[in-house]
Coordinates of C-alpha atoms in Angstrom, one line a residue:
X78 CA 57.4 135.7 1.0
X79 CA 58.3 133.0 -1.0
X80 CA 57.5 132.9 -5.0
X81 CA 55.9 130.4 -7.2
X82 CA 54.5 130.3 -10.7
X83 CA 51.1 131.8 -11.6
X84 CA 50.7 129.5 -14.0
X85 CA 50.1 126.0 -12.2
X86 CA 47.7 125.5 -9.7
X87 CA 48.7 126.8 -5.9
X88 CA 47.7 124.2 -3.3
X89 CA 47.7 127.6 -0.6
X90 CA 45.0 129.3 -2.8
X91 CA 42.2 129.2 -4.7
X92 CA 41.9 128.9 -8.8
X93 CA 38.7 131.2 -9.3
X94 CA 39.5 130.2 -13.0
X95 CA 38.5 126.8 -11.9
X96 CA 35.3 127.1 -9.8
X97 CA 32.5 125.3 -11.3
X98 CA 29.1 126.8 -12.0
X99 CA 27.7 124.9 -9.1
X100 CA 29.9 126.6 -6.6
X101 CA 29.2 130.1 -8.1
X102 CA 26.6 131.3 -5.8
X103 CA 28.5 130.1 -2.3
X104 CA 31.4 131.8 -3.5
X105 CA 29.8 135.1 -4.1
X106 CA 28.2 135.3 -0.5
X107 CA 31.0 134.0 1.0
X108 CA 32.9 137.2 -0.6
X109 CA 29.9 139.0 0.3
X110 CA 29.8 138.3 3.8
X111 CA 34.0 138.7 4.2
X112 CA 33.2 142.6 2.8
X113 CA 30.4 142.6 5.6
X114 CA 32.5 141.6 8.3
X115 CA 34.9 144.4 7.3
X116 CA 32.4 146.8 7.4
X117 CA 31.0 145.4 10.9
X118 CA 34.7 145.8 12.2
X119 CA 34.9 149.3 10.7
X120 CA 31.9 149.5 12.6
X121 CA 33.1 148.2 16.3
X122 CA 36.5 150.8 15.6
X123 CA 34.3 153.2 15.7
X124 CA 31.7 152.4 18.6
X125 CA 34.9 151.8 21.1
X126 CA 36.0 155.3 20.1
X127 CA 32.7 156.8 20.9
X128 CA 31.9 154.6 23.9
X129 CA 30.0 151.8 22.2
X130 CA 27.2 154.3 20.6
X131 CA 25.2 153.1 18.0
X132 CA 26.4 154.0 14.8
X133 CA 23.7 153.3 12.0
X134 CA 26.1 152.5 9.6
X135 CA 25.1 148.7 8.9
X136 CA 23.1 146.6 11.3
X137 CA 24.3 142.8 12.0
X138 CA 22.0 142.2 15.0
X139 CA 19.1 141.3 14.2
X140 CA 17.6 137.8 13.0
X141 CA 18.6 136.7 9.8
X142 CA 19.5 140.2 8.6
X143 CA 23.3 139.2 7.9
X144 CA 21.9 137.1 5.2
X145 CA 20.1 140.2 3.5
X146 CA 22.8 142.6 4.0
X147 CA 25.1 139.8 2.2
X148 CA 22.3 139.5 -0.9
X149 CA 22.5 143.3 -1.0
X150 CA 26.3 143.3 -0.9
X151 CA 26.3 140.5 -3.4
X152 CA 23.5 142.7 -5.6
X153 CA 24.7 146.2 -5.1
X154 CA 28.4 146.2 -4.5
X155 CA 29.8 143.7 -7.1
X156 CA 26.9 142.8 -9.4
X157 CA 28.7 140.5 -11.9
X158 CA 31.4 139.3 -9.5
X159 CA 30.7 135.2 -10.0
X160 CA 30.8 135.7 -13.5
X161 CA 34.3 138.1 -13.2
X162 CA 35.5 135.0 -10.7
X163 CA 34.3 132.3 -13.3
X164 CA 36.2 133.6 -16.3
X165 CA 39.2 135.0 -14.3
X166 CA 42.4 132.8 -13.1
X167 CA 45.3 133.6 -11.3
X168 CA 46.9 137.3 -11.9
X169 CA 50.5 138.2 -13.0
X170 CA 52.3 138.0 -9.8
X171 CA 53.5 141.5 -10.7
X172 CA 50.4 143.0 -10.7
X173 CA 48.6 141.0 -7.9
X174 CA 51.8 142.2 -5.4
X175 CA 51.0 146.3 -6.7
X176 CA 47.3 145.4 -6.2
X177 CA 48.1 144.2 -2.4
X178 CA 50.4 146.8 -1.3
X179 CA 47.8 149.4 -3.1
X180 CA 45.2 148.3 -0.7
X181 CA 47.4 148.1 1.8
X182 CA 48.5 151.5 1.8
X183 CA 44.6 153.3 1.7
X184 CA 44.0 150.6 4.6
X185 CA 46.8 151.7 6.6
X186 CA 45.5 155.8 5.9
X187 CA 42.1 155.1 6.9
X188 CA 43.2 153.5 10.1
X189 CA 45.2 156.3 10.6
X190 CA 42.2 158.6 10.3
X191 CA 40.5 156.2 12.8
X192 CA 42.9 156.4 15.3
X193 CA 43.4 160.5 15.0
X194 CA 39.3 160.7 15.6
X195 CA 40.2 158.4 18.6
X196 CA 42.1 160.4 20.7
X197 CA 40.6 163.8 20.3
X198 CA 39.2 165.4 23.3
X199 CA 36.5 167.6 22.8
X200 CA 36.5 170.0 26.4
X201 CA 32.9 171.5 26.9
X202 CA 32.4 175.5 27.8
X203 CA 32.4 175.2 31.4
X204 CA 30.5 178.8 32.8
X205 CA 32.4 180.0 36.3
X206 CA 30.9 182.1 38.8
X207 CA 32.0 185.4 37.9
X208 CA 32.3 184.8 34.3
X209 CA 29.7 187.1 32.1
X210 CA 29.6 184.7 29.3
X211 CA 31.0 182.4 27.8
X212 CA 33.6 183.2 25.8
X213 CA 34.2 186.5 26.6
X214 CA 37.0 186.1 29.0
X215 CA 35.8 187.2 32.5
X216 CA 35.1 184.7 35.5
X217 CA 32.2 185.6 37.5
X218 CA 33.0 183.4 41.1
X219 CA 30.8 184.7 43.4
X220 CA 27.6 183.5 40.7
X221 CA 26.3 180.1 40.6
X222 CA 26.4 178.2 36.8
X223 CA 22.8 178.6 35.8
X224 CA 20.4 175.7 34.4
X225 CA 20.9 177.6 31.0
X226 CA 24.4 176.9 30.7
X227 CA 24.1 173.4 31.7
X228 CA 21.8 172.7 28.9
X229 CA 24.0 174.9 26.1
X230 CA 26.7 172.8 27.7
X231 CA 25.1 169.6 26.9
X232 CA 23.6 170.4 23.8
X233 CA 27.1 171.3 22.3
X234 CA 28.8 168.1 23.5
X235 CA 25.4 165.8 22.0
X236 CA 26.1 168.0 18.8
X237 CA 30.0 166.8 18.7
X238 CA 29.6 163.1 19.1
X239 CA 27.5 163.1 16.7
X240 CA 29.7 164.5 14.4
X241 CA 32.2 162.3 15.8
X242 CA 30.2 159.4 14.4
X243 CA 29.1 160.5 11.1
X244 CA 33.1 160.9 10.6
X245 CA 34.1 157.6 11.8
X246 CA 30.9 156.3 9.6
X247 CA 32.2 157.5 6.3
X248 CA 35.7 156.9 6.9
X249 CA 34.6 153.2 7.3
X250 CA 32.6 153.2 4.3
X251 CA 35.4 154.8 2.1
X252 CA 37.5 152.1 3.2
X253 CA 35.5 149.6 2.4
X254 CA 34.5 151.0 -1.1
X255 CA 38.2 151.5 -2.0
X256 CA 39.0 147.5 -1.0
X257 CA 35.8 146.3 -3.3
X258 CA 36.9 149.0 -5.9
X259 CA 40.3 147.3 -5.7
X260 CA 39.0 143.7 -6.0
X261 CA 36.7 144.9 -8.9
X262 CA 39.2 146.1 -10.8
X263 CA 41.5 143.3 -10.3
X264 CA 39.0 140.6 -11.3
X265 CA 37.8 143.2 -14.4
X266 CA 41.5 143.2 -15.2
X267 CA 41.5 139.6 -15.5
X268 CA 38.4 139.8 -18.0
X269 CA 40.2 141.6 -20.5
X270 CA 41.5 139.8 -23.8
X271 CA 44.8 141.2 -23.5
X272 CA 45.7 139.5 -20.0
X273 CA 43.7 136.1 -21.1
X274 CA 45.8 136.1 -24.7
X275 CA 49.2 136.9 -22.5
X276 CA 48.4 134.2 -20.3
X277 CA 47.1 131.4 -22.7
X278 CA 50.4 132.2 -24.8
X279 CA 52.9 132.0 -21.8
X280 CA 51.3 128.1 -21.4
X281 CA 51.1 127.8 -25.1
X282 CA 54.7 128.2 -25.5
X283 CA 55.2 125.2 -22.8
X284 CA 52.7 123.2 -24.6
X285 CA 50.5 123.3 -21.5
X286 CA 47.3 123.3 -24.0
X287 CA 44.8 122.4 -21.2
X288 CA 45.5 125.4 -19.2
X289 CA 46.1 127.7 -22.0
X290 CA 42.3 126.6 -23.6
X291 CA 40.9 128.2 -20.6
X292 CA 42.7 131.6 -20.9
X293 CA 41.9 131.5 -24.4
X294 CA 38.4 130.7 -24.3
X295 CA 38.2 133.9 -22.2
X296 CA 39.8 135.6 -24.4
X297 CA 37.3 134.8 -27.0
X298 CA 34.7 135.4 -25.1
X299 CA 35.2 139.4 -26.0
X300 CA 34.8 141.3 -28.8
X301 CA 38.5 141.5 -29.9
X302 CA 38.9 137.5 -29.3
X303 CA 36.3 137.2 -31.6
X304 CA 38.2 139.0 -34.7
X305 CA 41.9 137.5 -34.3
X306 CA 41.8 134.5 -36.3
X307 CA 45.7 133.5 -34.8
X308 CA 44.2 133.5 -31.2
X309 CA 41.2 131.9 -32.8
X310 CA 43.3 128.8 -34.2
X311 CA 46.1 128.8 -31.6
X312 CA 42.4 127.8 -29.3
X313 CA 41.7 125.1 -32.0
X314 CA 45.0 124.0 -31.6
X315 CA 44.6 123.6 -27.8
X316 CA 41.3 122.1 -28.4
X317 CA 42.5 119.5 -31.1
X318 CA 45.2 118.5 -27.8
X319 CA 42.6 117.9 -25.6
X320 CA 41.2 115.6 -27.8
X321 CA 37.3 117.7 -27.8
X322 CA 36.6 117.2 -31.4
X323 CA 33.1 118.9 -31.6
X324 CA 34.9 122.1 -29.9
X325 CA 37.5 122.3 -32.6
X326 CA 35.6 121.5 -35.5
X327 CA 32.8 125.0 -34.1
X328 CA 36.3 126.7 -34.1
X329 CA 37.7 125.6 -37.4
X330 CA 34.3 126.9 -38.9
X331 CA 33.9 130.3 -36.7
X332 CA 37.8 131.2 -37.8
X333 CA 36.1 131.0 -41.5
X334 CA 33.1 132.8 -40.9
X335 CA 35.9 135.5 -40.2
X336 CA 38.1 134.8 -42.6
X337 CA 36.6 132.5 -45.6
X338 CA 40.3 131.9 -47.2
X339 CA 42.4 131.4 -44.3
X340 CA 44.9 128.7 -45.2
X341 CA 45.5 127.1 -41.6
X342 CA 41.9 126.6 -41.0
X343 CA 40.6 125.5 -44.5
X344 CA 43.6 123.0 -44.6
X345 CA 42.8 121.8 -41.0
X346 CA 39.4 121.6 -41.9
X347 CA 39.4 119.4 -44.9
X348 CA 41.8 117.4 -43.1
X349 CA 39.8 116.7 -40.2
X350 CA 36.9 115.6 -42.5
X351 CA 39.6 113.3 -44.5
X352 CA 40.8 111.4 -41.0
X353 CA 36.5 111.1 -40.2
X354 CA 36.1 109.4 -43.8
X355 CA 33.2 112.3 -44.1
X356 CA 32.8 112.2 -48.1
X357 CA 30.0 114.4 -47.9
X358 CA 31.6 117.0 -45.9
X359 CA 34.5 116.8 -48.1
X360 CA 32.6 116.6 -51.6
X361 CA 31.2 120.0 -50.1
X362 CA 33.7 121.9 -49.1
X363 CA 35.7 121.5 -52.3
X364 CA 32.2 122.6 -54.3
X365 CA 32.4 125.7 -52.1
X366 CA 35.5 126.6 -53.2
X367 CA 36.3 125.5 -56.6
X368 CA 37.2 127.8 -58.9
X369 CA 38.8 129.7 -56.3
X370 CA 42.0 130.7 -55.2
X371 CA 42.2 128.9 -52.1
X372 CA 41.2 125.8 -54.5
X373 CA 45.1 124.7 -54.3
X374 CA 44.7 123.9 -50.3
X375 CA 42.0 121.1 -51.2
X376 CA 43.8 119.4 -54.0
X377 CA 45.0 116.9 -52.3
X378 CA 41.8 115.5 -51.3
X379 CA 40.3 115.9 -54.5
X380 CA 39.8 112.7 -56.5
X381 CA 40.6 113.2 -61.0
X382 CA 37.8 112.8 -63.3
X383 CA 38.0 109.6 -65.3
X384 CA 40.0 109.5 -68.6
X385 CA 38.7 107.2 -72.0
X386 CA 40.7 105.0 -74.4
X387 CA 38.9 106.7 -77.2
X388 CA 39.2 110.6 -78.5
X389 CA 35.2 111.6 -78.8
X390 CA 34.7 112.9 -82.1
X391 CA 32.6 111.6 -85.2
X392 CA 33.6 107.5 -86.1
X393 CA 31.8 105.4 -89.2
X394 CA 32.4 102.7 -87.0
X395 CA 31.5 100.9 -83.7
X396 CA 33.5 101.6 -81.0
X397 CA 34.8 99.9 -77.7
X398 CA 35.4 102.5 -74.9
X399 CA 37.4 101.8 -72.0
X400 CA 37.4 104.1 -68.9
X401 CA 40.3 104.9 -66.6
X402 CA 40.6 106.4 -62.8
X403 CA 42.7 106.6 -60.4
X404 CA 43.8 103.7 -58.0
X405 CA 41.4 102.5 -55.4
X406 CA 38.7 104.4 -57.4
X407 CA 35.1 103.2 -58.5
X408 CA 33.6 104.3 -61.7
X409 CA 29.8 105.0 -62.5
X410 CA 28.9 106.5 -65.5
X411 CA 25.4 106.7 -68.0
X412 CA 25.0 106.8 -71.6
X413 CA 21.9 108.3 -71.5
X414 CA 23.1 111.9 -70.9
X415 CA 22.2 112.2 -67.0
X416 CA 24.5 112.8 -64.4
X417 CA 26.0 109.9 -63.2
X418 CA 26.7 109.1 -58.7
X419 CA 27.0 105.7 -57.3
X420 CA 23.7 104.6 -57.8
X421 CA 24.3 104.8 -61.7
X422 CA 26.1 101.5 -63.7
X423 CA 29.4 100.7 -62.2
X424 CA 32.3 100.3 -64.8
X425 CA 33.2 96.7 -65.1
X426 CA 34.6 96.4 -68.9
X427 CA 34.6 98.3 -71.9
X428 CA 31.7 100.2 -73.2
X429 CA 30.5 99.4 -76.3
X430 CA 29.0 102.0 -78.8
X431 CA 27.0 101.6 -81.6
X432 CA 25.2 104.2 -84.5
X433 CA 24.2 107.5 -83.6
X434 CA 25.4 110.3 -80.5
X435 CA 25.9 109.1 -77.5
X436 CA 26.9 111.2 -74.3
X437 CA 29.1 109.4 -72.2
X438 CA 29.2 110.6 -68.8
X439 CA 31.5 109.1 -66.3
X440 CA 32.7 109.8 -62.5
X441 CA 35.2 108.3 -59.9
X442 CA 34.6 107.8 -56.4
X443 CA 37.3 107.5 -53.8
X444 CA 37.0 105.0 -50.8
X445 CA 35.9 107.5 -48.5
X446 CA 33.2 109.2 -51.0
X447 CA 35.1 112.1 -52.3
X448 CA 33.6 112.9 -55.8
X449 CA 35.5 113.6 -58.7
X450 CA 34.3 116.5 -61.1
X451 CA 31.9 114.6 -63.6
X452 CA 33.9 113.9 -67.2
X453 CA 31.4 114.2 -70.6
X454 CA 32.6 112.4 -73.7
X455 CA 30.3 113.0 -77.1
X456 CA 30.6 110.5 -79.3
X457 CA 28.8 110.4 -83.2
X458 CA 28.7 107.0 -85.0
X459 CA 27.8 106.9 -88.5
X460 CA 28.2 104.3 -89.7
X461 CA 29.3 103.9 -93.9
X462 CA 28.2 101.4 -96.4
X463 CA 30.9 98.5 -97.0
X464 CA 32.6 98.7 -100.3
X465 CA 31.2 97.3 -103.5
X466 CA 32.8 93.8 -103.6
X467 CA 35.2 92.9 -106.5
X468 CA 34.2 90.2 -109.3
X469 CA 36.9 88.6 -111.5
X470 CA 37.9 87.8 -114.1
X471 CA 37.6 91.1 -115.7
X472 CA 34.6 91.7 -118.4
X473 CA 35.3 89.8 -121.5
X474 CA 35.1 86.7 -124.2
X475 CA 35.5 83.4 -122.1
X476 CA 35.1 79.8 -122.9
X477 CA 32.4 77.7 -121.3
X478 CA 33.4 76.4 -117.7
X479 CA 35.6 79.2 -116.7
X480 CA 35.2 80.3 -113.2
X481 CA 33.9 83.4 -111.5
X482 CA 35.2 84.4 -108.2
X483 CA 33.9 87.5 -106.0
X484 CA 35.9 88.9 -103.0
X485 CA 34.2 91.6 -100.5
X486 CA 35.3 93.1 -96.9
X487 CA 35.5 90.9 -93.9
X488 CA 32.5 90.3 -92.0
X489 CA 30.3 91.1 -95.1
X490 CA 27.9 88.5 -96.7
X491 CA 27.9 88.6 -100.6
X492 CA 24.8 88.0 -102.4
X493 CA 24.9 88.2 -106.8
X494 CA 22.8 87.6 -109.9
X495 CA 23.8 86.5 -113.2
X496 CA 21.0 87.9 -115.4
X497 CA 22.0 91.8 -114.9
X498 CA 19.2 92.6 -112.3
X499 CA 20.4 94.3 -109.1
X500 CA 20.9 91.4 -106.0
X501 CA 19.3 92.2 -102.5
X502 CA 19.6 89.3 -99.4
X503 CA 17.0 87.2 -101.1
X504 CA 19.5 86.5 -104.3
X505 CA 22.1 83.9 -104.2
X506 CA 24.5 83.9 -101.6
X507 CA 28.1 83.8 -102.9
X508 CA 30.4 80.7 -101.4
X509 CA 32.3 80.0 -104.2
X510 CA 34.2 80.3 -107.0
X511 CA 31.4 78.9 -110.3
X512 CA 31.0 78.5 -114.1
X513 CA 30.6 81.3 -116.5
X514 CA 26.9 80.1 -118.0
X515 CA 26.9 79.8 -121.8
X516 CA 25.9 83.6 -123.7
X517 CA 26.1 86.9 -122.8
X518 CA 25.8 87.4 -119.2
X519 CA 26.0 90.3 -116.6
X520 CA 27.0 89.2 -113.0
X521 CA 26.2 91.8 -110.2
X522 CA 26.8 91.3 -106.9
X523 CA 26.8 93.5 -103.5
X524 CA 28.2 93.3 -100.0
X525 CA 26.0 93.3 -96.7
X526 CA 27.5 94.5 -93.6
X527 CA 26.8 93.5 -89.9
X528 CA 24.7 96.5 -89.7
X529 CA 22.7 95.6 -92.9
X530 CA 24.5 98.3 -94.6
X531 CA 24.4 97.7 -98.3
X532 CA 27.0 98.2 -100.7
X533 CA 27.0 100.0 -104.2
X534 CA 26.4 96.9 -106.8
X535 CA 29.6 95.8 -108.7
X536 CA 29.1 94.5 -112.2
X537 CA 31.0 92.5 -114.9
X538 CA 30.1 91.4 -118.3
X539 CA 30.5 88.0 -119.9
X540 CA 30.7 86.6 -123.6
X541 CA 31.1 82.7 -122.9
X542 CA 31.0 80.5 -126.2
X543 CA 28.8 78.0 -126.3
X544 CA 29.8 74.5 -124.3
X545 CA 32.1 72.1 -126.4
X546 CA 33.2 68.5 -125.8
X547 CA 36.4 68.0 -126.7
X548 CA 37.2 64.3 -128.3
X549 CA 40.3 61.9 -127.0
X550 CA 41.9 62.8 -130.3
X551 CA 41.3 66.7 -129.9
X552 CA 42.2 66.3 -126.2
X553 CA 45.6 64.2 -126.8
X554 CA 46.3 66.8 -129.2
X555 CA 45.9 69.9 -126.9
X556 CA 47.8 68.2 -124.5
X557 CA 50.7 67.5 -126.8
X558 CA 51.1 71.1 -128.0
X559 CA 51.3 72.1 -124.5
X560 CA 54.2 69.8 -123.7
X561 CA 55.9 71.3 -126.6
X562 CA 55.5 74.8 -125.4
X563 CA 57.3 74.0 -122.1
X564 CA 60.1 72.1 -123.8
X565 CA 58.9 68.6 -122.5
X566 CA 58.4 67.2 -126.4
X567 CA 60.4 67.1 -129.4
X568 CA 58.7 68.7 -132.8
X569 CA 57.9 65.2 -134.1
X570 CA 55.7 65.0 -130.6
X571 CA 57.1 61.3 -130.6
X572 CA 60.4 61.3 -128.6
X573 CA 62.0 64.1 -125.0
X574 CA 64.2 66.2 -124.8
X575 CA 66.5 63.0 -123.3
X576 CA 66.3 60.9 -126.7
X577 CA 63.8 58.5 -125.0
X578 CA 60.3 57.9 -126.6
X579 CA 57.2 59.3 -125.1
X580 CA 54.1 57.4 -124.4
X581 CA 50.8 59.0 -124.4
X582 CA 48.3 56.3 -122.7
X583 CA 44.2 56.9 -121.9
X584 CA 43.6 56.3 -118.4
X585 CA 39.8 57.3 -118.5
X586 CA 37.3 60.0 -117.8
X587 CA 37.4 62.2 -114.5
X588 CA 35.6 65.2 -112.4
X589 CA 37.9 67.5 -110.5
X590 CA 36.5 70.3 -109.0
X591 CA 33.5 70.0 -111.1
X592 CA 35.5 69.7 -114.3
X593 CA 35.1 66.4 -116.4
X594 CA 38.3 65.6 -117.8
X595 CA 40.4 62.8 -120.1
X596 CA 43.1 61.7 -118.2
X597 CA 46.4 61.2 -120.1
X598 CA 49.7 59.5 -118.4
X599 CA 53.0 60.2 -120.3
X600 CA 55.9 57.6 -120.3
X601 CA 59.4 57.4 -121.0
X602 CA 60.8 54.6 -122.7
X603 CA 64.5 53.9 -123.1
X604 CA 66.1 51.1 -124.2
X605 CA 63.9 48.5 -122.1
X606 CA 63.7 50.5 -118.9
X607 CA 60.2 52.7 -119.3
X608 CA 59.3 55.8 -116.4
X609 CA 56.1 57.6 -115.8
X610 CA 56.5 61.0 -116.3
X611 CA 53.0 62.0 -115.2
X612 CA 49.5 62.3 -115.5
X613 CA 47.3 64.8 -116.8
X614 CA 44.2 65.9 -117.6
X615 CA 42.4 67.8 -120.7
X616 CA 38.9 69.4 -119.7
X617 CA 36.3 68.0 -122.1
X618 CA 34.2 70.9 -122.1
X619 CA 36.6 73.7 -122.0
X620 CA 39.9 72.0 -123.7
X621 CA 42.4 73.1 -120.7
X622 CA 45.5 71.0 -119.7
X623 CA 45.7 70.5 -115.9
X624 CA 48.5 68.5 -114.1
X625 CA 47.1 65.7 -112.4
X626 CA 47.9 64.5 -108.8
X627 CA 47.4 62.5 -105.8
X628 CA 45.4 59.2 -106.1
X629 CA 41.9 57.8 -107.3
X630 CA 38.9 59.2 -104.9
X631 CA 41.4 62.4 -103.8
X632 CA 42.7 63.8 -107.3
X633 CA 44.0 67.3 -107.7
X634 CA 44.5 69.2 -110.7
X635 CA 46.2 72.4 -111.6
X636 CA 46.6 74.6 -114.7
X637 CA 49.3 73.2 -116.6

């Protein structure tokens, strides 16, 4: 007998595991007929042995009785044969050979029993003349056989024949039952978890995923199969290799029903959703395992929550807050405390936060729709009023014509008064330094920022001497005294330190920066050579000295 690999299809045999549902009924009837035929053959043997007398074991001669017997065999002998055949595949070679040997031995025993019955001869009891009674050992050769003796002999023969027929029928029925039992035992064995699991693993080692899948599927139908997550995962791998995606997905879900933290199944399920770009399913899976030990298996699919440029907390100024997320993620945010999603405002530029409390919430979403946890950043902005302005010069006594300047923080506006009242936004706006008015005055000023917050009031008190007009002679003396202080003129007020004669000439009156001046030119004369040392000015009202530069119409004066 040639050997072959039972894990591969064999052209000489029928692979019951590959039979479709459409052929189930036909196969059942054919197998039932085969068993019925075996019964008929056994019955015919008995008939031949008994001189072709009828044996009431099973009749197949009338009309459609054969079809009826086939249906009965299907129902009574092997009620679940079809299901077993469809679920079973080829048995292991060693077990099949043992089954065949056992069947052959039992059939041989049954045949020997039939032959023994066929060759047995039952001698009828004959009554000869001269015998007193059957069985007494005496023979009466002179007395003829009576009718009663003949009747008794025939009755005994008929009883013996019936007994033989009954024995042959029993032997035939036992033979069929043995064969049917062997068949049922073989098929039941092929339905078992251990058989199908072992066959599947052998095929899996050969990377024959398609055929391994068939055996795994049968093993899974057993009670033990629905509990073995390792076997279920192997079946998932077979489905995956055969590109049966829905069956593969169902098997992963079934595994997690048995072992919700199964690492292989959970990792494979997450990758399945990621490959399908099913963000909704991944979101649900991540949320389901959030905070559990199994969360680490899903970390590679998680999206990190957004971060911010400004630390949450309390501020006294307006903020510009920037949001950051992983590459390729889109950020959505709210500032009213509601949960953000893809329908919220999409982040594109820094968010301006003004006074009050702001609950900034943001979420990042990747390209397949997986959401990050929602990040919340709380800001409280309490604006402070600006600092009070700075007024100069300091409080004191000044001559008429002294200038007052006011400084404040950038971005603020300054308002002032000179009568001691508190300034408002309706008061005089400060734009440049202004002259002190005569008398005892109080200058008050406030700063107002962009949030309309008003600073405290700054004040300075000045005593300004009455306005005075200096004559040119007085102005010239003031200028000479100043030049002597600076070492530019000798004490005689006639010569310079180099001996040159100093000549002072009145040019005229000029107004520079709202200050009216006497303009005086100073020339130095040495021998026949005369040079202009410079132009100077003396304030007509304040008596201060200035050095004048520039040309007419564009004069500039600086304190001298």
